[in-house]
Amino acid sequence: MVEKEDFNFVGVDKLGSYAINETVLAKHIDVITKYPLVKPEAIKEKGFKIVVDAINSTGAIAVPELLKALGVNESDIFILNEEVNGKFAHNPEPLPEHLNSLRNEVKQQKADLGIAVDPDVDRLCFVSEDGSLFGEEYTLVAIADYVLQHKKGNTVSNMSSTRALRDVTEKAGGQYFASPVGEVNVVQKMKEVSAVIGGEGNGGVIVPDLHYGRDALIGIALFLSMMTERKSVHQLRIQYPNYFISKNKIELENGINVSRIFDQIKTKYKNNPINQEDGLKIEFDKDWVHLRTSNTEPIVRIYAESSSPTTAENIAKRIMQDIKEAM
């Protein structure tokens, strides 16, 4: 198009207009509070005390408004990093090493729950009342468990997410499906298999009959609704199978043929179940390892999961050695 100059442009005096609409968040929250599995009255009766880490971004606007709409008393909502200035108080990824302030504040306030969201409020993780981490991977697991108790069906997460979702899905009589990594891929698979809930192990929850996008707000509402039936967040967490994911990467030298390396590894483990939709995923009974190249860096990521952290590490080390030998 550029070479042919086959394009039009608009003059500076005809650029159109814009309008400000300050009702959109209220509409979104209204739809969430009316969602069939969300229980504002029960949440109100429970009298939750909640700490939120909003990292000086949009979560400071959206999450408190949602909590108040769900019936949480304003005096029982404590916001860390609530100045919406875009200067993140810490690394914005809701990972364990970035949540120490939230964990300490939950214990200090004797709160029932801590909530951490990322800057655009589509990733979500929780802190238990004792300051322990619920686990970013288990956000989707718990919310899916709640949804599946009320609505039978299938679930989807990406290949690098915990097996625990498969466990709770099959226990509820549904079928679990894995998609390539990436929100758009999860959504596509959810549509293909008519999933009732899906998302990613990074704390992204997708509720399809609300909308096909990761949304921490509906995640919070469903989690609190679930907690109206539970004693504590920690008690809920320990009921799920405990899996550990080892995350590693290997830098690639220039000119390395990754396809050839993956073919060699595939041949070595040909007797194991293998999925090649997104890199290479190999299953070992209930353990697995997932190898995939980065779209932005010359690296191969190696994620391995097991019920034992040592086993997960050893699987990853073994595969990393296989890659080095193949290189």
Tab-separated table of C-alpha atoms in Angstrom:
chain	number	residue	atom	x	y	z
A	1	MET	CA	0.000	0.000	0.000
A	2	VAL	CA	2.819	2.383	0.871
A	3	GLU	CA	4.780	1.616	-2.301
A	4	LYS	CA	1.677	2.235	-4.427
A	5	GLU	CA	0.660	5.239	-2.317
A	6	ASP	CA	-2.725	3.543	-2.169
A	7	PHE	CA	-4.025	5.239	0.939
A	8	ASN	CA	-6.030	8.223	2.106
A	9	PHE	CA	-5.439	10.515	5.015
A	10	VAL	CA	-7.643	12.939	6.872
A	11	GLY	CA	-6.917	16.649	7.011
A	12	VAL	CA	-6.050	18.101	10.402
A	13	ASP	CA	-9.316	20.058	10.445
A	14	LYS	CA	-11.405	16.883	9.982
A	15	LEU	CA	-10.011	14.533	12.621
A	16	GLY	CA	-13.379	13.812	14.241
A	17	SER	CA	-14.287	14.166	17.907
A	18	TYR	CA	-14.169	12.379	21.210
A	19	ALA	CA	-16.549	12.123	24.132
A	20	ILE	CA	-16.012	11.389	27.807
A	21	ASN	CA	-18.199	8.680	29.331
A	22	GLU	CA	-17.829	8.174	33.063
A	23	THR	CA	-20.599	5.582	33.399
A	24	VAL	CA	-18.825	2.578	31.875
A	25	LEU	CA	-17.284	1.213	35.092
A	26	ALA	CA	-20.622	1.497	36.904
A	27	LYS	CA	-22.319	-0.408	34.073
A	28	HIS	CA	-19.674	-3.127	34.175
A	29	ILE	CA	-19.987	-3.495	37.955
A	30	ASP	CA	-23.777	-3.563	37.676
A	31	VAL	CA	-23.607	-6.469	35.217
A	32	ILE	CA	-21.226	-8.317	37.552
A	33	THR	CA	-23.424	-7.883	40.640
A	34	LYS	CA	-26.369	-9.261	38.653
A	35	TYR	CA	-24.429	-12.277	37.361
A	36	PRO	CA	-26.312	-15.417	38.545
A	37	LEU	CA	-23.442	-16.912	40.585
A	38	VAL	CA	-22.527	-13.641	42.336
A	39	LYS	CA	-24.114	-13.233	45.804
A	40	PRO	CA	-24.016	-9.599	47.008
A	41	GLU	CA	-26.395	-10.228	49.909
A	42	ALA	CA	-24.384	-13.179	51.231
A	43	ILE	CA	-21.135	-11.201	50.802
A	44	LYS	CA	-22.632	-8.314	52.768
A	45	GLU	CA	-23.733	-10.623	55.577
A	46	LYS	CA	-20.269	-12.166	55.794
A	47	GLY	CA	-18.704	-8.779	56.654
A	48	PHE	CA	-15.391	-9.359	54.893
A	49	LYS	CA	-12.375	-7.213	55.746
A	50	ILE	CA	-10.210	-6.883	52.619
A	51	VAL	CA	-6.822	-5.372	51.718
A	52	VAL	CA	-6.182	-4.420	48.072
A	53	ASP	CA	-2.818	-3.671	46.446
A	54	ALA	CA	-3.708	-1.395	43.521
A	55	ILE	CA	-0.062	-0.465	42.610
A	56	ASN	CA	-1.064	3.177	41.862
A	57	SER	CA	-3.064	2.194	38.797
A	58	THR	CA	-6.646	1.612	37.665
A	59	GLY	CA	-7.285	-1.062	40.288
A	60	ALA	CA	-7.465	1.784	42.820
A	61	ILE	CA	-10.556	3.035	40.996
A	62	ALA	CA	-12.250	-0.210	39.944
A	63	VAL	CA	-11.713	-2.674	42.808
A	64	PRO	CA	-13.030	-0.519	45.725
A	65	GLU	CA	-16.115	0.412	43.682
A	66	LEU	CA	-16.778	-3.260	42.981
A	67	LEU	CA	-16.303	-4.259	46.620
A	68	LYS	CA	-18.727	-1.584	47.817
A	69	ALA	CA	-21.287	-2.687	45.209
A	70	LEU	CA	-20.914	-6.252	46.496
A	71	GLY	CA	-21.800	-5.125	50.017
A	72	VAL	CA	-18.359	-4.803	51.628
A	73	ASN	CA	-18.305	-1.912	54.106
A	74	GLU	CA	-16.104	0.971	52.965
A	75	SER	CA	-14.461	1.003	56.423
A	76	ASP	CA	-13.415	-2.642	55.857
A	77	ILE	CA	-11.621	-1.926	52.565
A	78	PHE	CA	-7.920	-1.036	52.891
A	79	ILE	CA	-6.127	0.140	49.748
A	80	LEU	CA	-2.363	0.012	49.378
A	81	ASN	CA	-0.818	2.231	46.676
A	82	GLU	CA	-4.088	4.007	45.872
A	83	GLU	CA	-2.775	7.120	44.096
A	84	VAL	CA	-3.627	6.668	40.423
A	85	ASN	CA	-0.499	8.162	38.895
A	86	GLY	CA	0.911	5.262	36.862
A	87	LYS	CA	4.085	5.198	38.974
A	88	PHE	CA	3.871	1.579	40.056
A	89	ALA	CA	4.792	1.064	43.697
A	90	HIS	CA	6.602	-2.141	42.736
A	91	ASN	CA	6.957	-4.443	39.748
A	92	PRO	CA	3.334	-4.635	38.556
A	93	GLU	CA	3.252	-8.386	37.969
A	94	PRO	CA	1.281	-9.994	40.837
A	95	LEU	CA	4.056	-12.459	41.679
A	96	PRO	CA	5.098	-13.628	45.203
A	97	GLU	CA	8.260	-11.535	45.362
A	98	HIS	CA	6.242	-8.349	44.739
A	99	LEU	CA	3.500	-8.934	47.323
A	100	ASN	CA	5.285	-8.697	50.674
A	101	SER	CA	3.609	-5.384	51.604
A	102	LEU	CA	0.190	-6.852	50.880
A	103	ARG	CA	0.925	-9.971	52.904
A	104	ASN	CA	2.103	-7.930	55.890
A	105	GLU	CA	-0.890	-5.590	55.721
A	106	VAL	CA	-3.363	-8.499	55.620
A	107	LYS	CA	-1.882	-9.831	58.871
A	108	GLN	CA	-1.666	-6.383	60.475
A	109	GLN	CA	-5.301	-5.538	59.685
A	110	LYS	CA	-6.447	-9.068	60.609
A	111	ALA	CA	-8.161	-9.094	57.223
A	112	ASP	CA	-10.017	-12.048	55.706
A	113	LEU	CA	-8.362	-11.648	52.339
A	114	GLY	CA	-5.767	-9.771	50.314
A	115	ILE	CA	-6.305	-8.935	46.643
A	116	ALA	CA	-3.603	-8.016	44.114
A	117	VAL	CA	-4.345	-6.940	40.549
A	118	ASP	CA	-2.131	-5.845	37.669
A	119	PRO	CA	-2.303	-2.348	36.105
A	120	ASP	CA	-5.216	-3.048	33.738
A	121	VAL	CA	-7.078	-5.263	36.245
A	122	ASP	CA	-7.228	-8.424	34.151
A	123	ARG	CA	-4.877	-10.518	36.299
A	124	LEU	CA	-5.736	-11.418	39.864
A	125	CYS	CA	-4.228	-13.188	42.836
A	126	PHE	CA	-5.124	-13.587	46.490
A	127	VAL	CA	-3.436	-13.607	49.889
A	128	SER	CA	-4.910	-15.768	52.668
A	129	GLU	CA	-5.847	-14.408	56.091
A	130	ASP	CA	-2.586	-15.736	57.583
A	131	GLY	CA	-0.495	-13.836	55.010
A	132	SER	CA	0.236	-16.929	52.943
A	133	LEU	CA	-0.084	-16.747	49.172
A	134	PHE	CA	-3.089	-18.453	47.624
A	135	GLY	CA	-1.019	-18.876	44.467
A	136	GLU	CA	-1.492	-17.070	41.166
A	137	GLU	CA	-1.982	-20.420	39.395
A	138	TYR	CA	-4.834	-21.264	41.780
A	139	THR	CA	-6.944	-18.155	41.134
A	140	LEU	CA	-8.521	-19.791	38.090
A	141	VAL	CA	-8.626	-23.220	39.772
A	142	ALA	CA	-10.718	-21.978	42.724
A	143	ILE	CA	-13.079	-19.860	40.631
A	144	ALA	CA	-13.545	-22.694	38.133
A	145	ASP	CA	-14.286	-25.047	41.022
A	146	TYR	CA	-17.044	-22.696	42.194
A	147	VAL	CA	-18.527	-22.264	38.707
A	148	LEU	CA	-18.461	-26.029	38.032
A	149	GLN	CA	-20.368	-26.696	41.268
A	150	HIS	CA	-23.284	-24.750	39.787
A	151	LYS	CA	-22.821	-25.228	36.054
A	152	LYS	CA	-21.585	-28.460	34.473
A	153	GLY	CA	-19.262	-28.097	31.516
A	154	ASN	CA	-15.760	-27.912	30.100
A	155	THR	CA	-12.781	-25.746	31.014
A	156	VAL	CA	-9.731	-24.375	29.191
A	157	SER	CA	-6.351	-23.017	30.228
A	158	ASN	CA	-3.076	-22.689	28.368
A	159	MET	CA	-0.500	-25.467	28.233
A	160	SER	CA	1.795	-23.786	30.743
A	161	SER	CA	-0.899	-23.600	33.432
A	162	THR	CA	-1.287	-25.969	36.382
A	163	ARG	CA	-2.813	-29.427	36.066
A	164	ALA	CA	-5.014	-28.615	39.094
A	165	LEU	CA	-7.660	-27.140	36.753
A	166	ARG	CA	-7.890	-30.469	34.954
A	167	ASP	CA	-8.271	-32.245	38.311
A	168	VAL	CA	-11.174	-30.095	39.535
A	169	THR	CA	-12.823	-30.199	36.102
A	170	GLU	CA	-12.764	-33.982	35.834
A	171	LYS	CA	-13.918	-34.319	39.448
A	172	ALA	CA	-16.948	-32.205	38.540
A	173	GLY	CA	-17.685	-34.391	35.506
A	174	GLY	CA	-16.404	-31.975	32.862
A	175	GLN	CA	-13.621	-32.192	30.321
A	176	TYR	CA	-10.448	-30.109	30.382
A	177	PHE	CA	-8.793	-28.738	27.243
A	178	ALA	CA	-5.389	-27.065	26.836
A	179	SER	CA	-4.723	-24.235	24.394
A	180	PRO	CA	-1.547	-22.571	23.134
A	181	VAL	CA	-0.271	-19.790	25.407
A	182	GLY	CA	-2.001	-16.418	24.976
A	183	GLU	CA	-5.412	-15.015	25.868
A	184	VAL	CA	-6.664	-15.048	22.267
A	185	ASN	CA	-5.757	-18.749	21.963
A	186	VAL	CA	-7.538	-19.607	25.215
A	187	VAL	CA	-10.660	-17.792	24.002
A	188	GLN	CA	-10.592	-19.563	20.652
A	189	LYS	CA	-10.367	-22.969	22.354
A	190	MET	CA	-13.115	-22.009	24.829
A	191	LYS	CA	-15.429	-21.234	21.928
A	192	GLU	CA	-14.511	-24.493	20.172
A	193	VAL	CA	-15.338	-26.673	23.200
A	194	SER	CA	-18.148	-24.507	24.681
A	195	ALA	CA	-16.227	-24.029	27.940
A	196	VAL	CA	-18.137	-22.587	30.907
A	197	ILE	CA	-14.959	-21.093	32.422
A	198	GLY	CA	-11.369	-20.647	31.326
A	199	GLY	CA	-8.272	-18.508	31.587
A	200	GLU	CA	-4.558	-18.656	32.271
A	201	GLY	CA	-2.343	-19.602	35.192
A	202	ASN	CA	-1.134	-15.998	35.443
A	203	GLY	CA	-4.320	-15.089	37.338
A	204	GLY	CA	-6.424	-14.405	34.248
A	205	VAL	CA	-10.065	-15.506	34.555
A	206	ILE	CA	-12.440	-15.598	31.563
A	207	VAL	CA	-16.180	-16.017	32.179
A	208	PRO	CA	-17.659	-16.511	28.689
A	209	ASP	CA	-21.306	-15.703	29.398
A	210	LEU	CA	-20.159	-12.345	30.804
A	211	HIS	CA	-17.585	-11.604	28.078
A	212	TYR	CA	-14.636	-13.309	26.367
A	213	GLY	CA	-11.804	-11.468	28.072
A	214	ARG	CA	-9.696	-11.783	31.217
A	215	ASP	CA	-11.418	-9.817	33.967
A	216	ALA	CA	-10.236	-9.563	37.574
A	217	LEU	CA	-13.502	-7.905	38.672
A	218	ILE	CA	-15.745	-10.877	37.876
A	219	GLY	CA	-12.994	-13.061	39.368
A	220	ILE	CA	-13.155	-11.145	42.665
A	221	ALA	CA	-16.962	-11.284	42.733
A	222	LEU	CA	-17.069	-15.040	42.124
A	223	PHE	CA	-14.296	-15.736	44.642
A	224	LEU	CA	-16.029	-13.726	47.387
A	225	SER	CA	-19.316	-15.489	46.560
A	226	MET	CA	-17.536	-18.803	46.980
A	227	MET	CA	-16.017	-17.625	50.267
A	228	THR	CA	-19.475	-16.993	51.735
A	229	GLU	CA	-19.716	-20.796	51.943
A	230	ARG	CA	-16.197	-21.344	53.374
A	231	LYS	CA	-14.471	-20.855	56.717
A	232	SER	CA	-11.315	-19.164	55.446
A	233	VAL	CA	-9.213	-18.587	52.344
A	234	HIS	CA	-6.405	-20.752	53.719
A	235	GLN	CA	-8.820	-23.628	54.382
A	236	LEU	CA	-10.046	-23.343	50.796
A	237	ARG	CA	-6.511	-23.409	49.380
A	238	ILE	CA	-5.394	-26.558	51.180
A	239	GLN	CA	-8.274	-28.570	49.736
A	240	TYR	CA	-6.770	-28.352	46.236
A	241	PRO	CA	-4.011	-30.623	44.946
A	242	ASN	CA	-0.602	-29.064	45.479
A	243	TYR	CA	1.426	-28.739	42.292
A	244	PHE	CA	4.700	-26.888	41.794
A	245	ILE	CA	5.880	-25.312	38.546
A	246	SER	CA	9.574	-24.843	37.803
A	247	LYS	CA	10.120	-22.006	35.298
A	248	ASN	CA	13.398	-21.901	33.368
A	249	LYS	CA	14.864	-20.672	30.099
A	250	ILE	CA	17.823	-21.389	27.811
A	251	GLU	CA	19.406	-18.743	25.593
A	252	LEU	CA	19.803	-19.741	21.945
A	253	GLU	CA	22.878	-19.177	19.851
A	254	ASN	CA	22.476	-17.481	16.468
A	255	GLY	CA	21.393	-19.822	13.687
A	256	ILE	CA	20.138	-22.594	15.985
A	257	ASN	CA	17.419	-24.717	14.333
A	258	VAL	CA	14.862	-25.031	17.139
A	259	SER	CA	12.585	-27.301	15.086
A	260	ARG	CA	15.411	-29.820	14.738
A	261	ILE	CA	16.077	-29.695	18.492
A	262	PHE	CA	12.396	-30.226	19.280
A	263	ASP	CA	12.285	-33.151	16.812
A	264	GLN	CA	15.198	-34.830	18.589
A	265	ILE	CA	13.530	-34.411	21.990
A	266	LYS	CA	10.220	-35.650	20.583
A	267	THR	CA	11.957	-38.782	19.290
A	268	LYS	CA	13.621	-39.396	22.656
A	269	TYR	CA	10.251	-39.228	24.469
A	270	LYS	CA	8.127	-40.795	21.726
A	271	ASN	CA	6.489	-43.211	24.195
A	272	ASN	CA	5.045	-40.311	26.233
A	273	PRO	CA	1.923	-38.283	25.357
A	274	ILE	CA	3.098	-35.281	23.297
A	275	ASN	CA	1.303	-32.097	22.216
A	276	GLN	CA	2.828	-29.868	19.505
A	277	GLU	CA	0.158	-27.149	19.217
A	278	ASP	CA	2.456	-24.659	20.949
A	279	GLY	CA	6.076	-25.705	21.023
A	280	LEU	CA	6.385	-29.124	22.653
A	281	LYS	CA	4.557	-30.446	25.728
A	282	ILE	CA	5.464	-33.867	27.126
A	283	GLU	CA	3.483	-35.643	29.851
A	284	PHE	CA	4.907	-38.028	32.462
A	285	ASP	CA	1.952	-39.587	34.322
A	286	LYS	CA	0.701	-36.538	36.288
A	287	ASP	CA	3.838	-34.478	35.619
A	288	TRP	CA	4.556	-32.462	32.477
A	289	VAL	CA	7.111	-30.231	30.800
A	290	HIS	CA	6.377	-27.528	28.212
A	291	LEU	CA	9.009	-26.117	25.851
A	292	ARG	CA	8.278	-23.077	23.731
A	293	THR	CA	10.276	-20.377	22.011
A	294	SER	CA	9.814	-16.727	22.913
A	295	ASN	CA	8.309	-14.360	20.351
A	296	THR	CA	10.506	-11.503	21.578
A	297	GLU	CA	13.808	-13.052	22.749
A	298	PRO	CA	16.223	-15.738	21.430
A	299	ILE	CA	15.310	-18.175	24.203
A	300	VAL	CA	13.437	-21.414	24.855
A	301	ARG	CA	11.228	-21.376	27.938
A	302	ILE	CA	10.999	-24.636	29.892
A	303	TYR	CA	8.129	-25.014	32.365
A	304	ALA	CA	7.805	-28.261	34.341
A	305	GLU	CA	5.146	-29.213	36.883
A	306	SER	CA	4.932	-31.937	39.526
A	307	SER	CA	3.405	-32.546	42.939
A	308	SER	CA	6.991	-32.276	44.251
A	309	PRO	CA	9.110	-29.137	43.714
A	310	THR	CA	12.243	-31.303	43.535
A	311	THR	CA	10.727	-33.502	40.830
A	312	ALA	CA	9.622	-30.448	38.840
A	313	GLU	CA	13.156	-29.041	39.044
A	314	ASN	CA	14.670	-32.376	38.022
A	315	ILE	CA	12.356	-32.746	35.019
A	316	ALA	CA	13.291	-29.240	33.879
A	317	LYS	CA	17.013	-29.917	34.377
A	318	ARG	CA	16.777	-33.170	32.422
A	319	ILE	CA	15.052	-31.487	29.478
A	320	MET	CA	17.477	-28.555	29.581
A	321	GLN	CA	20.344	-31.042	29.356
A	322	ASP	CA	18.605	-32.716	26.397
A	323	ILE	CA	18.365	-29.311	24.661
A	324	LYS	CA	22.039	-28.537	25.312
A	325	GLU	CA	23.065	-31.909	23.920
A	326	ALA	CA	20.887	-31.371	20.842
A	327	MET	CA	22.459	-27.929	20.280
